[in-house]
PDB file of C-alpha atoms in Angstrom:
ATOM      1  CA  MET A 298      -7.750  -2.587 -30.504  1.00 48.00           C
ATOM      2  CA  LEU A 299      -8.994  -3.737 -33.675  1.00 44.00           C
ATOM      3  CA  ARG A 300     -10.818  -6.575 -31.632  1.00 46.00           C
ATOM      4  CA  GLN A 301     -12.341  -3.614 -29.331  1.00 49.00           C
ATOM      5  CA  SER A 302     -13.664  -1.452 -32.624  1.00 47.00           C
ATOM      6  CA  LEU A 303     -15.120  -4.565 -34.194  1.00 41.00           C
ATOM      7  CA  ALA A 304     -16.637  -5.456 -30.714  1.00 44.00           C
ATOM      8  CA  ALA A 305     -17.979  -1.849 -30.570  1.00 43.00           C
ATOM      9  CA  ILE A 306     -19.612  -2.022 -33.806  1.00 44.00           C
ATOM     10  CA  ALA A 307     -21.258  -5.540 -33.605  1.00 44.00           C
ATOM     11  CA  PHE A 308     -22.704  -4.670 -30.525  1.00 43.00           C
ATOM     12  CA  THR A 309     -24.304  -1.518 -31.491  1.00 45.00           C
ATOM     13  CA  SER A 310     -25.761  -3.226 -34.453  1.00 44.00           C
ATOM     14  CA  PHE A 311     -27.191  -5.939 -32.171  1.00 43.00           C
ATOM     15  CA  MET A 312     -28.609  -3.006 -29.791  1.00 43.00           C
ATOM     16  CA  ALA A 313     -29.982  -1.653 -32.872  1.00 42.00           C
ATOM     17  CA  PHE A 314     -31.508  -4.421 -35.045  1.00 38.00           C
ATOM     18  CA  SER A 315     -31.883  -7.267 -32.156  1.00 43.00           C
ATOM     19  CA  SER A 316     -35.322  -9.077 -32.140  1.00 41.00           C
ATOM     20  CA  ILE A 317     -34.292 -11.608 -29.458  1.00 44.00           C
ATOM     21  CA  PRO A 318     -36.952 -11.483 -27.011  1.00 46.00           C
ATOM     22  CA  CYS A 319     -35.455 -10.928 -23.410  1.00 46.00           C
ATOM     23  CA  GLN A 320     -36.848 -11.421 -20.165  1.00 56.00           C
ATOM     24  CA  ALA A 321     -36.830  -9.080 -17.209  1.00 72.00           C
ATOM     25  CA  THR A 322     -33.226  -7.485 -16.547  1.00 82.00           C
ATOM     26  CA  VAL A 323     -31.320  -8.927 -13.616  1.00 87.00           C
ATOM     27  CA  VAL A 324     -31.571  -6.388 -10.825  1.00 89.00           C
ATOM     28  CA  ILE A 325     -28.279  -5.672  -9.050  1.00 92.00           C
ATOM     29  CA  ASP A 326     -29.086  -4.697  -5.020  1.00 93.00           C
ATOM     30  CA  PRO A 327     -26.831  -2.126  -4.247  1.00 95.00           C
ATOM     31  CA  ALA A 328     -26.320  -3.515  -0.618  1.00 95.00           C
ATOM     32  CA  LEU A 329     -25.146  -6.763  -2.143  1.00 95.00           C
ATOM     33  CA  GLY A 330     -23.957  -6.905  -5.171  1.00 95.00           C
ATOM     34  CA  TRP A 331     -24.190  -9.739  -7.783  1.00 93.00           C
ATOM     35  CA  SER A 332     -22.329 -13.054  -8.677  1.00 91.00           C
ATOM     36  CA  GLY A 333     -23.771 -15.880 -11.074  1.00 89.00           C
ATOM     37  CA  GLU A 334     -23.044 -16.955 -14.797  1.00 91.00           C
ATOM     38  CA  PHE A 335     -23.843 -15.677 -17.853  1.00 92.00           C
ATOM     39  CA  ALA A 336     -23.622 -17.784 -21.319  1.00 91.00           C
ATOM     40  CA  TRP A 337     -23.791 -17.016 -25.106  1.00 91.00           C
ATOM     41  CA  PHE A 338     -24.088 -19.030 -28.141  1.00 87.00           C
ATOM     42  CA  GLY A 339     -22.970 -17.837 -31.920  1.00 86.00           C
ATOM     43  CA  GLY A 340     -19.862 -16.893 -31.476  1.00 89.00           C
ATOM     44  CA  ILE A 341     -18.432 -13.429 -31.076  1.00 92.00           C
ATOM     45  CA  GLY A 342     -21.439 -10.989 -30.186  1.00 90.00           C
ATOM     46  CA  PRO A 343     -23.531  -9.975 -27.104  1.00 91.00           C
ATOM     47  CA  ILE A 344     -23.926 -12.417 -24.355  1.00 91.00           C
ATOM     48  CA  GLY A 345     -27.071 -14.303 -24.451  1.00 86.00           C
ATOM     49  CA  PHE A 346     -28.719 -14.795 -21.208  1.00 87.00           C
ATOM     50  CA  ILE A 347     -27.763 -14.506 -17.454  1.00 88.00           C
ATOM     51  CA  THR A 348     -28.862 -17.499 -15.319  1.00 80.00           C
ATOM     52  CA  THR A 349     -30.485 -17.227 -11.926  1.00 64.00           C
ATOM     53  CA  PRO A 350     -27.944 -18.488  -8.658  1.00 59.00           C
ATOM     54  CA  ASN A 351     -29.841 -21.762  -8.904  1.00 57.00           C
ATOM     55  CA  GLU A 352     -29.465 -22.099 -12.548  1.00 56.00           C
ATOM     56  CA  ASP A 353     -33.325 -22.858 -13.183  1.00 56.00           C
ATOM     57  CA  GLU A 354     -34.352 -19.518 -14.951  1.00 60.00           C
ATOM     58  CA  TRP A 355     -32.591 -17.531 -17.734  1.00 63.00           C
ATOM     59  CA  TRP A 356     -32.598 -13.821 -17.814  1.00 70.00           C
ATOM     60  CA  SER A 357     -32.079 -11.229 -20.155  1.00 79.00           C
ATOM     61  CA  SER A 358     -28.568 -10.334 -21.421  1.00 85.00           C
ATOM     62  CA  ASP A 359     -27.692  -7.399 -18.919  1.00 90.00           C
ATOM     63  CA  TRP A 360     -27.779  -6.324 -15.432  1.00 93.00           C
ATOM     64  CA  SER A 361     -29.195  -3.357 -13.667  1.00 94.00           C
ATOM     65  CA  ILE A 362     -28.422  -1.033 -10.760  1.00 95.00           C
ATOM     66  CA  THR A 363     -30.337   1.765  -9.140  1.00 95.00           C
ATOM     67  CA  THR A 364     -28.842   3.950  -6.484  1.00 94.00           C
ATOM     68  CA  SER A 365     -30.118   6.975  -4.738  1.00 93.00           C
ATOM     69  CA  SER A 366     -26.783   8.762  -4.691  1.00 93.00           C
ATOM     70  CA  ASP A 367     -23.633   9.080  -6.193  1.00 94.00           C
ATOM     71  CA  CYS A 368     -21.600   5.797  -5.215  1.00 95.00           C
ATOM     72  CA  VAL A 369     -18.854   3.635  -5.940  1.00 96.00           C
ATOM     73  CA  MET A 370     -18.724   0.247  -7.031  1.00 96.00           C
ATOM     74  CA  PRO A 371     -15.259  -1.161  -5.940  1.00 97.00           C
ATOM     75  CA  ARG A 372     -14.935  -4.113  -8.697  1.00 97.00           C
ATOM     76  CA  ILE A 373     -16.695  -5.568 -11.286  1.00 97.00           C
ATOM     77  CA  THR A 374     -15.270  -8.952 -12.728  1.00 97.00           C
ATOM     78  CA  ALA A 375     -15.945 -11.231 -15.389  1.00 96.00           C
ATOM     79  CA  PHE A 376     -14.005 -14.668 -15.710  1.00 95.00           C
ATOM     80  CA  ASP A 377     -13.903 -17.654 -17.843  1.00 93.00           C
ATOM     81  CA  ALA A 378     -13.247 -21.035 -16.183  1.00 85.00           C
ATOM     82  CA  TYR A 379     -14.669 -23.529 -18.933  1.00 88.00           C
ATOM     83  CA  SER A 380     -12.999 -22.880 -22.215  1.00 89.00           C
ATOM     84  CA  VAL A 381      -9.498 -21.361 -22.730  1.00 93.00           C
ATOM     85  CA  GLY A 382      -9.634 -18.525 -25.254  1.00 93.00           C
ATOM     86  CA  ASP A 383     -13.120 -16.947 -24.271  1.00 94.00           C
ATOM     87  CA  GLU A 384     -12.656 -12.712 -23.748  1.00 95.00           C
ATOM     88  CA  PHE A 385     -15.381 -10.547 -23.121  1.00 95.00           C
ATOM     89  CA  ALA A 386     -15.754  -6.719 -23.503  1.00 96.00           C
ATOM     90  CA  PHE A 387     -17.635  -4.673 -20.669  1.00 96.00           C
ATOM     91  CA  TYR A 388     -20.121  -2.088 -21.623  1.00 96.00           C
ATOM     92  CA  LEU A 389     -21.833   0.094 -18.763  1.00 96.00           C
ATOM     93  CA  ASP A 390     -24.796   2.145 -20.224  1.00 95.00           C
ATOM     94  CA  ASN A 391     -24.511   0.631 -23.236  1.00 93.00           C
ATOM     95  CA  VAL A 392     -21.017   2.399 -24.159  1.00 95.00           C
ATOM     96  CA  LEU A 393     -17.785   0.487 -24.342  1.00 96.00           C
ATOM     97  CA  THR A 394     -15.795   1.014 -21.284  1.00 94.00           C
ATOM     98  CA  GLY A 395     -12.305  -0.825 -20.895  1.00 93.00           C
ATOM     99  CA  TRP A 396     -11.618  -2.744 -18.074  1.00 97.00           C
ATOM    100  CA  THR A 397      -9.057  -1.814 -15.659  1.00 97.00           C
ATOM    101  CA  SER A 398      -7.108  -4.835 -16.053  1.00 97.00           C
ATOM    102  CA  THR A 399      -6.903  -8.061 -17.666  1.00 97.00           C
ATOM    103  CA  TYR A 400      -4.982 -11.352 -17.518  1.00 96.00           C
ATOM    104  CA  HIS A 401      -5.071 -14.553 -18.124  1.00 96.00           C
ATOM    105  CA  ASP A 402      -4.311 -16.945 -14.970  1.00 94.00           C
ATOM    106  CA  GLY A 403      -2.078 -19.930 -14.814  1.00 92.00           C
ATOM    107  CA  SER A 404      -4.484 -22.378 -16.775  1.00 93.00           C
ATOM    108  CA  GLY A 405      -4.981 -19.354 -19.576  1.00 93.00           C
ATOM    109  CA  TYR A 406      -8.541 -18.334 -18.937  1.00 95.00           C
ATOM    110  CA  PHE A 407      -9.356 -14.606 -19.352  1.00 97.00           C
ATOM    111  CA  HIS A 408     -10.074 -12.207 -16.252  1.00 97.00           C
ATOM    112  CA  GLY A 409     -11.710  -8.511 -16.793  1.00 97.00           C
ATOM    113  CA  GLU A 410     -11.798  -6.109 -14.043  1.00 98.00           C
ATOM    114  CA  TYR A 411     -12.834  -3.166 -13.220  1.00 97.00           C
ATOM    115  CA  ASP A 412     -12.297  -1.087 -10.140  1.00 97.00           C
ATOM    116  CA  ASP A 413     -13.519   1.725  -8.447  1.00 96.00           C
ATOM    117  CA  LEU A 414     -16.503   2.282 -11.024  1.00 95.00           C
ATOM    118  CA  ALA A 415     -18.241   5.942 -10.021  1.00 94.00           C
ATOM    119  CA  LEU A 416     -21.743   5.793 -10.678  1.00 95.00           C
ATOM    120  CA  THR A 417     -24.085   8.677 -10.415  1.00 94.00           C
ATOM    121  CA  ALA A 418     -27.399   8.503  -8.742  1.00 94.00           C
ATOM    122  CA  GLY A 419     -30.075   6.793 -11.043  1.00 96.00           C
ATOM    123  CA  THR A 420     -30.175   3.772 -12.715  1.00 96.00           C
ATOM    124  CA  HIS A 421     -27.500   2.093 -14.819  1.00 96.00           C
ATOM    125  CA  THR A 422     -27.075  -1.279 -17.272  1.00 95.00           C
ATOM    126  CA  PHE A 423     -24.129  -3.476 -17.612  1.00 95.00           C
ATOM    127  CA  THR A 424     -23.864  -6.084 -20.402  1.00 94.00           C
ATOM    128  CA  PHE A 425     -20.686  -7.924 -21.645  1.00 94.00           C
ATOM    129  CA  PHE A 426     -20.211  -8.698 -25.265  1.00 94.00           C
ATOM    130  CA  VAL A 427     -17.647 -11.797 -26.140  1.00 95.00           C
ATOM    131  CA  THR A 428     -14.826 -10.598 -28.312  1.00 95.00           C
ATOM    132  CA  ALA A 429     -12.902 -13.809 -28.741  1.00 94.00           C
ATOM    133  CA  THR A 430     -14.314 -17.609 -28.475  1.00 92.00           C
ATOM    134  CA  ALA A 431     -12.481 -20.818 -27.508  1.00 90.00           C
ATOM    135  CA  PRO A 432     -10.918 -22.418 -30.934  1.00 89.00           C
ATOM    136  CA  ASP A 433     -13.643 -24.437 -32.738  1.00 87.00           C
ATOM    137  CA  LEU A 434     -16.267 -23.553 -30.037  1.00 87.00           C
ATOM    138  CA  PHE A 435     -19.196 -20.900 -30.478  1.00 87.00           C
ATOM    139  CA  GLU A 436     -20.873 -21.136 -27.404  1.00 90.00           C
ATOM    140  CA  GLY A 437     -19.873 -20.841 -23.834  1.00 90.00           C
ATOM    141  CA  SER A 438     -20.488 -19.537 -20.043  1.00 90.00           C
ATOM    142  CA  ALA A 439     -18.412 -17.743 -17.604  1.00 94.00           C
ATOM    143  CA  ASN A 440     -18.821 -16.033 -14.471  1.00 94.00           C
ATOM    144  CA  ALA A 441     -19.495 -12.402 -13.202  1.00 95.00           C
ATOM    145  CA  ASP A 442     -19.321 -10.421 -10.134  1.00 96.00           C
ATOM    146  CA  PHE A 443     -20.807  -7.004  -9.265  1.00 96.00           C
ATOM    147  CA  ALA A 444     -19.376  -5.842  -5.462  1.00 97.00           C
ATOM    148  CA  ALA A 445     -21.968  -3.879  -3.698  1.00 96.00           C
ATOM    149  CA  VAL A 446     -21.618  -0.486  -4.098  1.00 96.00           C
ATOM    150  CA  THR A 447     -20.244   2.123  -1.124  1.00 94.00           C
ATOM    151  CA  PRO A 448     -21.200   6.016  -0.882  1.00 90.00           C
ATOM    152  CA  ALA A 449     -18.871   7.944  -3.104  1.00 83.00           C
ATOM    153  CA  ALA A 450     -16.524  10.084  -1.010  1.00 75.00           C
ATOM    154  CA  VAL A 451     -17.469  13.857  -0.272  1.00 66.00           C
ATOM    155  CA  PRO A 452     -14.795  16.243  -0.167  1.00 61.00           C
ATOM    156  CA  GLU A 453     -16.071  18.112   2.900  1.00 63.00           C
ATOM    157  CA  PRO A 454     -12.666  19.509   4.046  1.00 63.00           C
ATOM    158  CA  SER A 455     -12.222  21.624   1.151  1.00 65.00           C
ATOM    159  CA  SER A 456     -15.741  22.728   0.998  1.00 67.00           C
ATOM    160  CA  VAL A 457     -15.134  23.815   4.293  1.00 68.00           C
ATOM    161  CA  PHE A 458     -11.591  25.373   3.780  1.00 69.00           C
ATOM    162  CA  LEU A 459     -13.463  27.422   0.894  1.00 71.00           C
ATOM    163  CA  LEU A 460     -16.600  28.441   3.174  1.00 72.00           C
ATOM    164  CA  GLY A 461     -13.801  29.790   5.453  1.00 76.00           C
ATOM    165  CA  ALA A 462     -11.611  31.584   3.678  1.00 75.00           C
ATOM    166  CA  GLY A 463     -14.831  33.144   2.085  1.00 78.00           C
ATOM    167  CA  VAL A 464     -15.691  34.583   5.542  1.00 77.00           C
ATOM    168  CA  GLY A 465     -12.438  35.264   6.378  1.00 78.00           C
ATOM    169  CA  ALA A 466     -11.872  37.519   3.138  1.00 80.00           C
ATOM    170  CA  LEU A 467     -15.213  39.379   3.818  1.00 78.00           C
ATOM    171  CA  ALA A 468     -13.886  39.730   7.592  1.00 78.00           C
ATOM    172  CA  LEU A 469     -10.767  41.193   6.209  1.00 78.00           C
ATOM    173  CA  CYS A 470     -12.676  43.733   3.743  1.00 79.00           C
ATOM    174  CA  ARG A 471     -15.035  44.561   6.522  1.00 80.00           C
ATOM    175  CA  TRP A 472     -11.966  45.648   8.502  1.00 78.00           C
ATOM    176  CA  LYS A 473     -10.202  47.304   5.941  1.00 82.00           C
ATOM    177  CA  ARG A 474     -13.102  49.592   5.381  1.00 82.00           C
ATOM    178  CA  ARG A 475     -13.533  50.550   8.723  1.00 83.00           C
ATOM    179  CA  ASN A 476      -9.956  51.578   9.217  1.00 75.00           C
TER     180      ASN A 476
END
C-alpha cells in the first residue's frame, strides 16, 4: 500500500513538472490491440519510452485508445522478463488503477494483469509507473499487451421487460377504469 501511495505521489509530480519532450502517443487500434516493449531509466518513476514493434523508433511514455461506443478491453498485461525485481503500477487516464491480479512467475518475474476494463466512448490514455527495480539497476525494459476491445454488453432483456411491464400496467389501469 505504501509503495502504491509513493508511486501515485511521484507520478502526479512527474505529470505536473515534467520537462521531458515526448513524441506522439502510441495509438492502440481498438480492433487489433497492441503488443510491444516499454523501457525506463532513472529507477522508480514513470516509464521513459515505448518502442515500435521493429524497435527503430522511440515513442512517448503513454498509449491512447479512441472508441466510438462503450466497450471492454478483456486484458491488459505488463510483465517483466529481463531483471527479477522490477514491478509496475497501471494508470488509466492519469489515475492509479490497481491491477486485477499480480504474480511472480516461476523465474521470479513480475506480471500485472487487468481483466475486463470497461471503457466509455471517447479517448483514454494508459501508462505504467515503475514501483520497484531489480537490485542495483536503475533502468530496464518490459513487455505490455493491450487486447482488442469488444462491445460492451447491452442489457436488452431487462429494458424489454421494463417496457413490457409499463405497457401492461397502463393496460391494467385502462381496464380498471372501464369496469
